[in-house]
PDB file of C-alpha atoms in Angstrom:
ATOM      1  CA  MET H   7      47.718   2.005   3.677  1.00 47.00           C
ATOM      2  CA  SER H   8      44.629   1.148   5.721  1.00 46.00           C
ATOM      3  CA  PRO H   9      41.584   2.644   4.842  1.00 47.00           C
ATOM      4  CA  ARG H  10      40.340   5.450   6.820  1.00 44.00           C
ATOM      5  CA  PRO H  11      37.497   4.397   9.511  1.00 44.00           C
ATOM      6  CA  ARG H  12      34.110   5.862   9.146  1.00 42.00           C
ATOM      7  CA  SER H  13      33.020   7.904  11.675  1.00 40.00           C
ATOM      8  CA  SER H  14      29.552   6.926  13.185  1.00 37.00           C
ATOM      9  CA  SER H  15      26.861   9.691  12.946  1.00 36.00           C
ATOM     10  CA  PRO H  16      23.427   9.961  14.485  1.00 36.00           C
ATOM     11  CA  ILE H  17      20.494   9.351  12.573  1.00 32.00           C
ATOM     12  CA  VAL H  18      17.667  11.618  14.319  1.00 39.00           C
ATOM     13  CA  ALA H  19      14.254  10.052  13.899  1.00 39.00           C
ATOM     14  CA  LEU H  20      10.810  10.914  15.538  1.00 40.00           C
ATOM     15  CA  ARG H  21       8.944   8.298  17.362  1.00 38.00           C
ATOM     16  CA  GLY H  22       5.997   8.434  19.936  1.00 39.00           C
ATOM     17  CA  GLY H  23       6.471  13.011  19.663  1.00 40.00           C
ATOM     18  CA  GLY H  24       9.811  12.870  21.128  1.00 42.00           C
ATOM     19  CA  LEU H  25      13.313  12.540  19.596  1.00 45.00           C
ATOM     20  CA  SER H  26      15.677   9.977  19.575  1.00 42.00           C
ATOM     21  CA  ALA H  27      19.066   9.194  18.183  1.00 41.00           C
ATOM     22  CA  ILE H  28      20.357   6.089  16.557  1.00 37.00           C
ATOM     23  CA  GLU H  29      23.744   5.632  16.262  1.00 39.00           C
ATOM     24  CA  ALA H  30      24.900   4.501  12.503  1.00 41.00           C
ATOM     25  CA  GLY H  31      28.605   2.728  13.515  1.00 42.00           C
ATOM     26  CA  PRO H  32      30.944   1.452  11.208  1.00 42.00           C
ATOM     27  CA  GLU H  33      30.078  -1.270   9.128  1.00 43.00           C
ATOM     28  CA  THR H  34      30.390  -4.861  11.028  1.00 44.00           C
ATOM     29  CA  GLY H  35      29.779  -7.111   7.943  1.00 48.00           C
ATOM     30  CA  THR H  36      26.335  -8.283   9.369  1.00 50.00           C
ATOM     31  CA  THR H  37      23.187  -7.967   7.685  1.00 56.00           C
ATOM     32  CA  PRO H  38      19.733  -6.773   9.405  1.00 57.00           C
ATOM     33  CA  SER H  39      17.535  -9.626  10.203  1.00 60.00           C
ATOM     34  CA  PRO H  40      14.776 -10.597   7.583  1.00 67.00           C
ATOM     35  CA  MET H  41      11.244  -9.461   8.434  1.00 64.00           C
ATOM     36  CA  THR H  42       9.252 -12.225   9.669  1.00 71.00           C
ATOM     37  CA  LEU H  43       5.589 -12.486   9.093  1.00 67.00           C
ATOM     38  CA  LEU H  44       5.037 -11.697  12.514  1.00 66.00           C
ATOM     39  CA  ASP H  45       6.780  -8.579  12.263  1.00 60.00           C
ATOM     40  CA  THR H  46       4.619  -7.949   9.026  1.00 62.00           C
ATOM     41  CA  ILE H  47       1.394  -8.491  11.054  1.00 59.00           C
ATOM     42  CA  LYS H  48       2.227  -6.368  13.946  1.00 60.00           C
ATOM     43  CA  ASN H  49       3.105  -3.430  11.740  1.00 60.00           C
ATOM     44  CA  THR H  50      -0.433  -3.728  10.253  1.00 60.00           C
ATOM     45  CA  PHE H  51      -2.013  -3.053  13.356  1.00 66.00           C
ATOM     46  CA  VAL H  52      -2.404   0.357  14.555  1.00 68.00           C
ATOM     47  CA  PRO H  53      -2.660   1.497  18.212  1.00 71.00           C
ATOM     48  CA  ILE H  54      -6.316   2.752  19.344  1.00 71.00           C
ATOM     49  CA  HIS H  55      -6.306   5.751  21.379  1.00 69.00           C
ATOM     50  CA  ARG H  56      -7.997   5.134  25.051  1.00 74.00           C
ATOM     51  CA  GLU H  57     -10.600   7.822  24.435  1.00 73.00           C
ATOM     52  CA  GLY H  58     -12.236   4.856  21.946  1.00 68.00           C
ATOM     53  CA  TYR H  59     -12.194   2.161  24.536  1.00 73.00           C
ATOM     54  CA  PRO H  60     -15.616   2.769  25.919  1.00 77.00           C
ATOM     55  CA  PHE H  61     -17.384   3.309  22.717  1.00 74.00           C
ATOM     56  CA  ILE H  62     -15.792  -0.077  21.274  1.00 77.00           C
ATOM     57  CA  ALA H  63     -16.957  -1.761  24.425  1.00 87.00           C
ATOM     58  CA  ALA H  64     -20.484  -0.259  24.198  1.00 85.00           C
ATOM     59  CA  PHE H  65     -20.467  -1.403  20.227  1.00 81.00           C
ATOM     60  CA  GLY H  66     -19.484  -4.969  21.221  1.00 86.00           C
ATOM     61  CA  ALA H  67     -21.663  -5.282  24.017  1.00 89.00           C
ATOM     62  CA  ALA H  68     -24.733  -4.050  21.818  1.00 88.00           C
ATOM     63  CA  THR H  69     -23.623  -6.356  18.945  1.00 87.00           C
ATOM     64  CA  LEU H  70     -23.662  -9.392  21.631  1.00 88.00           C
ATOM     65  CA  PHE H  71     -26.934  -8.505  22.621  1.00 88.00           C
ATOM     66  CA  LEU H  72     -28.497  -8.014  19.129  1.00 86.00           C
ATOM     67  CA  GLY H  73     -26.733 -11.113  18.221  1.00 84.00           C
ATOM     68  CA  TYR H  74     -29.049 -13.195  20.663  1.00 84.00           C
ATOM     69  CA  PHE H  75     -32.023 -12.118  18.857  1.00 86.00           C
ATOM     70  CA  SER H  76     -30.802 -11.915  15.084  1.00 86.00           C
ATOM     71  CA  SER H  77     -27.781 -13.152  13.278  1.00 86.00           C
ATOM     72  CA  ILE H  78     -28.363 -10.311  10.563  1.00 89.00           C
ATOM     73  CA  LEU H  79     -28.040  -7.840  13.436  1.00 88.00           C
ATOM     74  CA  PHE H  80     -25.038  -9.534  14.939  1.00 88.00           C
ATOM     75  CA  TRP H  81     -23.195  -8.832  11.743  1.00 91.00           C
ATOM     76  CA  LEU H  82     -24.146  -5.499  11.551  1.00 91.00           C
ATOM     77  CA  GLY H  83     -23.329  -4.700  14.888  1.00 86.00           C
ATOM     78  CA  LEU H  84     -19.764  -6.258  14.114  1.00 88.00           C
ATOM     79  CA  ILE H  85     -19.419  -4.172  11.271  1.00 87.00           C
ATOM     80  CA  LEU H  86     -20.227  -1.017  13.184  1.00 86.00           C
ATOM     81  CA  THR H  87     -17.666  -2.437  16.100  1.00 85.00           C
ATOM     82  CA  GLY H  88     -14.955  -2.953  13.632  1.00 82.00           C
ATOM     83  CA  TRP H  89     -15.565   0.709  12.302  1.00 75.00           C
ATOM     84  CA  CYS H  90     -15.687   2.008  15.732  1.00 74.00           C
ATOM     85  CA  ILE H  91     -11.957   0.674  16.406  1.00 79.00           C
ATOM     86  CA  TYR H  92     -10.716   1.842  12.849  1.00 73.00           C
ATOM     87  CA  PHE H  93     -12.521   5.440  13.813  1.00 72.00           C
ATOM     88  CA  TYR H  94     -10.009   5.759  17.098  1.00 75.00           C
ATOM     89  CA  ARG H  95      -7.084   4.535  15.566  1.00 78.00           C
ATOM     90  CA  ASP H  96      -4.074   6.464  16.822  1.00 80.00           C
ATOM     91  CA  PRO H  97      -0.961   6.048  14.117  1.00 81.00           C
ATOM     92  CA  GLU H  98       2.530   7.237  14.650  1.00 85.00           C
ATOM     93  CA  ARG H  99       3.430  10.266  12.471  1.00 87.00           C
ATOM     94  CA  VAL H 100       6.704  11.265  11.396  1.00 86.00           C
ATOM     95  CA  THR H 101       6.940  15.100  11.967  1.00 88.00           C
ATOM     96  CA  PRO H 102       9.291  17.417  10.243  1.00 87.00           C
ATOM     97  CA  VAL H 103      10.789  19.473  13.044  1.00 87.00           C
ATOM     98  CA  ASP H 104      11.360  23.015  11.541  1.00 88.00           C
ATOM     99  CA  ASP H 105      10.075  26.203  12.960  1.00 90.00           C
ATOM    100  CA  ARG H 106       9.532  27.362   9.222  1.00 90.00           C
ATOM    101  CA  LEU H 107       6.922  24.733   8.574  1.00 92.00           C
ATOM    102  CA  VAL H 108       3.291  24.731   9.685  1.00 95.00           C
ATOM    103  CA  VAL H 109       1.873  20.704   9.425  1.00 94.00           C
ATOM    104  CA  SER H 110      -1.598  19.362   9.276  1.00 95.00           C
ATOM    105  CA  PRO H 111      -3.500  19.309  12.357  1.00 95.00           C
ATOM    106  CA  ALA H 112      -5.587  16.503  11.161  1.00 91.00           C
ATOM    107  CA  ASP H 113      -5.907  13.728   8.487  1.00 92.00           C
ATOM    108  CA  GLY H 114      -8.644  14.720   5.539  1.00 91.00           C
ATOM    109  CA  MET H 115      -9.015  16.966   2.814  1.00 93.00           C
ATOM    110  CA  VAL H 116      -8.150  20.454   2.469  1.00 95.00           C
ATOM    111  CA  SER H 117     -11.321  22.242   2.106  1.00 91.00           C
ATOM    112  CA  ALA H 118     -10.572  26.111   2.341  1.00 92.00           C
ATOM    113  CA  VAL H 119      -7.196  28.097   1.752  1.00 93.00           C
ATOM    114  CA  GLY H 120      -7.695  31.951   2.012  1.00 93.00           C
ATOM    115  CA  PRO H 121      -8.030  35.045   4.316  1.00 93.00           C
ATOM    116  CA  ALA H 122     -10.839  34.701   6.883  1.00 92.00           C
ATOM    117  CA  VAL H 123     -11.455  36.484   9.921  1.00 92.00           C
ATOM    118  CA  PRO H 124     -10.582  34.105  13.167  1.00 92.00           C
ATOM    119  CA  PRO H 125     -13.448  33.715  15.595  1.00 91.00           C
ATOM    120  CA  ARG H 126     -13.865  36.468  18.145  1.00 90.00           C
ATOM    121  CA  GLU H 127     -13.567  34.496  21.327  1.00 91.00           C
ATOM    122  CA  LEU H 128      -9.942  33.836  20.425  1.00 92.00           C
ATOM    123  CA  GLY H 129      -8.781  37.663  20.697  1.00 91.00           C
ATOM    124  CA  LEU H 130      -7.082  37.687  17.603  1.00 92.00           C
ATOM    125  CA  GLY H 131      -8.663  41.049  16.358  1.00 89.00           C
ATOM    126  CA  THR H 132     -11.026  41.649  13.283  1.00 89.00           C
ATOM    127  CA  GLY H 133      -8.523  41.830  10.970  1.00 91.00           C
ATOM    128  CA  GLU H 134      -7.951  38.707   8.057  1.00 93.00           C
ATOM    129  CA  MET H 135      -5.525  35.818   8.447  1.00 95.00           C
ATOM    130  CA  THR H 136      -4.901  32.999   6.441  1.00 94.00           C
ATOM    131  CA  ARG H 137      -7.053  30.164   6.996  1.00 95.00           C
ATOM    132  CA  ILE H 138      -6.229  26.692   5.848  1.00 96.00           C
ATOM    133  CA  SER H 139      -9.172  23.969   6.726  1.00 94.00           C
ATOM    134  CA  VAL H 140      -8.896  20.355   6.754  1.00 94.00           C
ATOM    135  CA  PHE H 141     -12.188  18.459   6.811  1.00 91.00           C
ATOM    136  CA  MET H 142     -12.406  14.817   8.140  1.00 87.00           C
ATOM    137  CA  ASN H 143     -15.281  12.439   7.337  1.00 84.00           C
ATOM    138  CA  VAL H 144     -16.265   9.565   9.489  1.00 79.00           C
ATOM    139  CA  PHE H 145     -13.570   7.088   7.889  1.00 82.00           C
ATOM    140  CA  SER H 146     -10.537   9.790   9.046  1.00 82.00           C
ATOM    141  CA  CYS H 147      -8.336   9.495  11.614  1.00 82.00           C
ATOM    142  CA  HIS H 148      -9.727  12.079  14.065  1.00 80.00           C
ATOM    143  CA  ILE H 149      -6.595  12.667  16.469  1.00 87.00           C
ATOM    144  CA  ASN H 150      -5.542  16.345  16.319  1.00 92.00           C
ATOM    145  CA  ARG H 151      -2.244  17.541  16.232  1.00 93.00           C
ATOM    146  CA  ALA H 152      -0.528  20.866  17.051  1.00 95.00           C
ATOM    147  CA  PRO H 153       0.547  22.685  13.583  1.00 96.00           C
ATOM    148  CA  VAL H 154       3.463  24.569  15.229  1.00 95.00           C
ATOM    149  CA  ARG H 155       5.334  24.451  18.582  1.00 94.00           C
ATOM    150  CA  GLY H 156       4.993  27.265  20.778  1.00 95.00           C
ATOM    151  CA  ARG H 157       3.163  28.014  24.256  1.00 96.00           C
ATOM    152  CA  ILE H 158      -0.504  27.841  24.515  1.00 96.00           C
ATOM    153  CA  THR H 159      -1.872  31.158  25.557  1.00 95.00           C
ATOM    154  CA  ARG H 160      -5.400  30.802  25.187  1.00 94.00           C
ATOM    155  CA  ILE H 161      -8.198  28.094  25.090  1.00 94.00           C
ATOM    156  CA  GLU H 162     -11.615  28.827  24.419  1.00 92.00           C
ATOM    157  CA  HIS H 163     -14.750  26.629  23.826  1.00 91.00           C
ATOM    158  CA  ARG H 164     -17.766  28.076  22.431  1.00 88.00           C
ATOM    159  CA  PRO H 165     -21.431  25.919  21.920  1.00 85.00           C
ATOM    160  CA  GLY H 166     -23.294  26.427  18.420  1.00 77.00           C
ATOM    161  CA  LYS H 167     -24.810  24.458  15.708  1.00 77.00           C
ATOM    162  CA  PHE H 168     -23.878  21.279  14.207  1.00 75.00           C
ATOM    163  CA  LEU H 169     -24.001  22.296  10.540  1.00 72.00           C
ATOM    164  CA  ASN H 170     -22.187  20.258   7.701  1.00 68.00           C
ATOM    165  CA  ALA H 171     -18.503  20.841   8.763  1.00 67.00           C
ATOM    166  CA  GLU H 172     -17.470  21.473   5.010  1.00 69.00           C
ATOM    167  CA  LEU H 173     -19.579  24.974   4.580  1.00 71.00           C
ATOM    168  CA  ASP H 174     -17.799  28.064   5.239  1.00 72.00           C
ATOM    169  CA  LYS H 175     -20.427  29.144   7.623  1.00 69.00           C
ATOM    170  CA  ALA H 176     -19.477  26.251   9.959  1.00 73.00           C
ATOM    171  CA  SER H 177     -16.575  28.261  11.205  1.00 73.00           C
ATOM    172  CA  SER H 178     -18.569  30.905  13.034  1.00 74.00           C
ATOM    173  CA  GLU H 179     -21.815  28.930  13.761  1.00 75.00           C
ATOM    174  CA  ASN H 180     -20.820  25.435  14.721  1.00 81.00           C
ATOM    175  CA  GLU H 181     -19.719  24.436  18.318  1.00 86.00           C
ATOM    176  CA  ARG H 182     -15.870  24.794  18.496  1.00 90.00           C
ATOM    177  CA  ASN H 183     -12.796  24.890  20.382  1.00 92.00           C
ATOM    178  CA  GLY H 184      -9.694  27.008  19.854  1.00 93.00           C
ATOM    179  CA  LEU H 185      -6.039  26.977  20.758  1.00 94.00           C
ATOM    180  CA  VAL H 186      -3.979  30.238  20.208  1.00 96.00           C
ATOM    181  CA  ILE H 187      -0.220  29.382  20.071  1.00 96.00           C
ATOM    182  CA  ASP H 188       2.352  31.806  20.657  1.00 96.00           C
ATOM    183  CA  SER H 189       4.884  30.493  17.862  1.00 94.00           C
ATOM    184  CA  PRO H 190       8.586  31.442  17.095  1.00 93.00           C
ATOM    185  CA  ASN H 191       7.019  33.018  13.972  1.00 93.00           C
ATOM    186  CA  GLY H 192       3.619  34.730  15.185  1.00 92.00           C
ATOM    187  CA  THR H 193       0.479  33.716  16.765  1.00 95.00           C
ATOM    188  CA  VAL H 194      -1.343  30.740  15.321  1.00 96.00           C
ATOM    189  CA  ALA H 195      -4.682  29.175  16.161  1.00 96.00           C
ATOM    190  CA  ALA H 196      -6.047  25.902  15.495  1.00 95.00           C
ATOM    191  CA  VAL H 197      -9.929  25.752  15.833  1.00 94.00           C
ATOM    192  CA  GLN H 198     -11.608  22.205  16.208  1.00 93.00           C
ATOM    193  CA  ILE H 199     -15.044  22.445  14.790  1.00 90.00           C
ATOM    194  CA  ALA H 200     -17.892  20.037  15.236  1.00 85.00           C
ATOM    195  CA  GLY H 201     -19.706  18.675  12.219  1.00 74.00           C
ATOM    196  CA  LEU H 202     -22.932  17.446  11.091  1.00 72.00           C
ATOM    197  CA  VAL H 203     -22.424  14.009  12.878  1.00 66.00           C
ATOM    198  CA  ALA H 204     -19.942  15.278  15.320  1.00 61.00           C
ATOM    199  CA  ARG H 205     -21.278  15.852  18.957  1.00 65.00           C
ATOM    200  CA  ARG H 206     -18.351  15.877  21.271  1.00 78.00           C
ATOM    201  CA  ILE H 207     -15.047  18.025  20.968  1.00 86.00           C
ATOM    202  CA  VAL H 208     -12.252  16.532  23.203  1.00 86.00           C
ATOM    203  CA  CYS H 209      -9.309  18.711  24.053  1.00 89.00           C
ATOM    204  CA  TRP H 210      -6.623  17.697  26.736  1.00 88.00           C
ATOM    205  CA  ALA H 211      -4.318  20.513  25.981  1.00 89.00           C
ATOM    206  CA  GLU H 212      -3.536  22.905  28.935  1.00 90.00           C
ATOM    207  CA  GLN H 213      -3.750  26.670  28.786  1.00 92.00           C
ATOM    208  CA  GLY H 214      -0.102  28.103  29.795  1.00 91.00           C
ATOM    209  CA  GLY H 215       1.610  24.874  28.526  1.00 92.00           C
ATOM    210  CA  SER H 216       3.858  24.409  25.991  1.00 93.00           C
ATOM    211  CA  ILE H 217       3.114  21.833  22.993  1.00 94.00           C
ATOM    212  CA  GLY H 218       5.511  20.457  20.140  1.00 93.00           C
ATOM    213  CA  ILE H 219       4.593  20.416  16.563  1.00 92.00           C
ATOM    214  CA  GLY H 220       2.664  17.221  15.587  1.00 92.00           C
ATOM    215  CA  GLU H 221       1.845  16.701  19.064  1.00 92.00           C
ATOM    216  CA  ARG H 222      -1.271  15.102  20.052  1.00 92.00           C
ATOM    217  CA  PHE H 223      -3.838  17.659  21.596  1.00 93.00           C
ATOM    218  CA  GLY H 224      -7.469  16.098  21.023  1.00 89.00           C
ATOM    219  CA  LEU H 225     -10.072  14.766  18.848  1.00 86.00           C
ATOM    220  CA  ILE H 226     -13.362  15.115  17.338  1.00 84.00           C
ATOM    221  CA  ARG H 227     -16.000  12.350  17.568  1.00 75.00           C
ATOM    222  CA  PHE H 228     -17.783  11.267  14.159  1.00 71.00           C
ATOM    223  CA  GLY H 229     -16.847  13.923  11.271  1.00 66.00           C
ATOM    224  CA  SER H 230     -15.628  17.101  11.797  1.00 84.00           C
ATOM    225  CA  ARG H 231     -13.070  19.895  10.359  1.00 88.00           C
ATOM    226  CA  VAL H 232      -9.771  21.766  12.068  1.00 93.00           C
ATOM    227  CA  ASP H 233      -9.215  25.510  10.929  1.00 94.00           C
ATOM    228  CA  VAL H 234      -5.494  26.704  11.225  1.00 96.00           C
ATOM    229  CA  PHE H 235      -5.285  30.683  11.275  1.00 96.00           C
ATOM    230  CA  LEU H 236      -1.826  31.746  10.113  1.00 96.00           C
ATOM    231  CA  PRO H 237      -0.242  35.546  10.171  1.00 94.00           C
ATOM    232  CA  SER H 238       0.350  36.987   6.882  1.00 88.00           C
ATOM    233  CA  ASN H 239       4.123  35.790   6.323  1.00 89.00           C
ATOM    234  CA  ALA H 240       2.990  32.140   6.194  1.00 92.00           C
ATOM    235  CA  VAL H 241       2.627  30.849   2.638  1.00 91.00           C
ATOM    236  CA  PRO H 242       0.308  28.246   1.732  1.00 93.00           C
ATOM    237  CA  ARG H 243       1.949  25.120   0.626  1.00 91.00           C
ATOM    238  CA  VAL H 244      -1.284  23.151  -0.219  1.00 93.00           C
ATOM    239  CA  ALA H 245      -4.345  23.494  -2.463  1.00 91.00           C
ATOM    240  CA  VAL H 246      -7.931  22.925  -2.036  1.00 92.00           C
ATOM    241  CA  GLY H 247      -9.140  19.438  -2.959  1.00 91.00           C
ATOM    242  CA  GLN H 248      -5.376  18.077  -1.763  1.00 93.00           C
ATOM    243  CA  THR H 249      -5.314  15.048   1.067  1.00 93.00           C
ATOM    244  CA  ALA H 250      -3.819  16.262   4.318  1.00 94.00           C
ATOM    245  CA  VAL H 251      -2.014  13.789   6.785  1.00 93.00           C
ATOM    246  CA  GLY H 252      -1.990  15.017  10.313  1.00 92.00           C
ATOM    247  CA  GLY H 253       1.304  15.920  11.841  1.00 91.00           C
ATOM    248  CA  GLU H 254       3.075  15.059   8.691  1.00 91.00           C
ATOM    249  CA  THR H 255       1.873  17.071   5.513  1.00 94.00           C
ATOM    250  CA  VAL H 256       2.952  20.501   5.415  1.00 94.00           C
ATOM    251  CA  LEU H 257       0.046  23.044   5.012  1.00 95.00           C
ATOM    252  CA  ALA H 258       1.924  26.313   5.159  1.00 94.00           C
ATOM    253  CA  GLU H 259       5.873  27.814   5.074  1.00 93.00           C
ATOM    254  CA  PHE H 260       6.931  30.954   6.815  1.00 92.00           C
ATOM    255  CA  GLY H 261       9.822  33.051   5.405  1.00 81.00           C
ATOM    256  CA  GLY H 262       9.927  35.629   2.414  1.00 60.00           C
ATOM    257  CA  ALA H 263      11.766  32.899   0.151  1.00 64.00           C
ATOM    258  CA  ALA H 264       8.788  30.590   0.072  1.00 57.00           C
ATOM    259  CA  VAL H 265       6.082  30.654  -2.796  1.00 60.00           C
ATOM    260  CA  ALA H 266       2.915  29.527  -3.245  1.00 59.00           C
ATOM    261  CA  PRO H 267       2.911  26.138  -5.118  1.00 59.00           C
ATOM    262  CA  LEU H 268       1.176  25.389  -8.451  1.00 62.00           C
ATOM    263  CA  VAL H 269      -1.132  22.254  -8.719  1.00 55.00           C
ATOM    264  CA  ARG H 270      -2.222  19.974 -11.164  1.00 52.00           C
ATOM    265  CA  ILE H 271      -5.428  18.070 -11.042  1.00 57.00           C
ATOM    266  CA  SER H 272      -5.263  14.655 -12.632  1.00 49.00           C
TER     267      SER H 272
END
């Protein structure tokens, strides 16, 4: 009796913010090609976001100019240019596509988890919502991603101070830009907050448009923070001090079956 053939099944993966289906067919007896040194080198380099090109060019030009006068200044400028390239990196992320989940909008450290009143300009009322804050230092990847999918019903920018973004009062006093997203589980807000060094908030999302979970919507230059405001039916899945990866780390989960996690610091 001949063995029953295996049926092919699609493996779904995220690539560049979209879904792609990879067919896994029956075994052919062939083995995948081994990874070459060139493949390893290519996988090591991370794409640079186009927002960084003018700054990288400016740093590079300044390095060459200063290097004409001093070798010490040249090497210092070269280090700063390398840091600028690193700052504007834009890596691919593997985002869980599940309406029950809320993913981190940024890379960094979870600096606050708890109730807070959202900024007034967002029109979300004076009642407290669940706020989860992610603080980005100058070495974090500063690309911001949508925490949930839905329709962007409001975008509001407010000028303000440039206090240390780790301070709780930075949410209400610092310059900020907020997105209100009508998600399948209620209204969610993501607020980009400028910090002590940050002087420029960039947002390329459009009011009235749709956005997918993990989709890029902006960045903040040189150190900052992003607050996520969630309705009461969202249960936090992270703790203060935890490292978050934008577009991948699950910050919270919707649904009554979810429970707040216990954590251990070691």
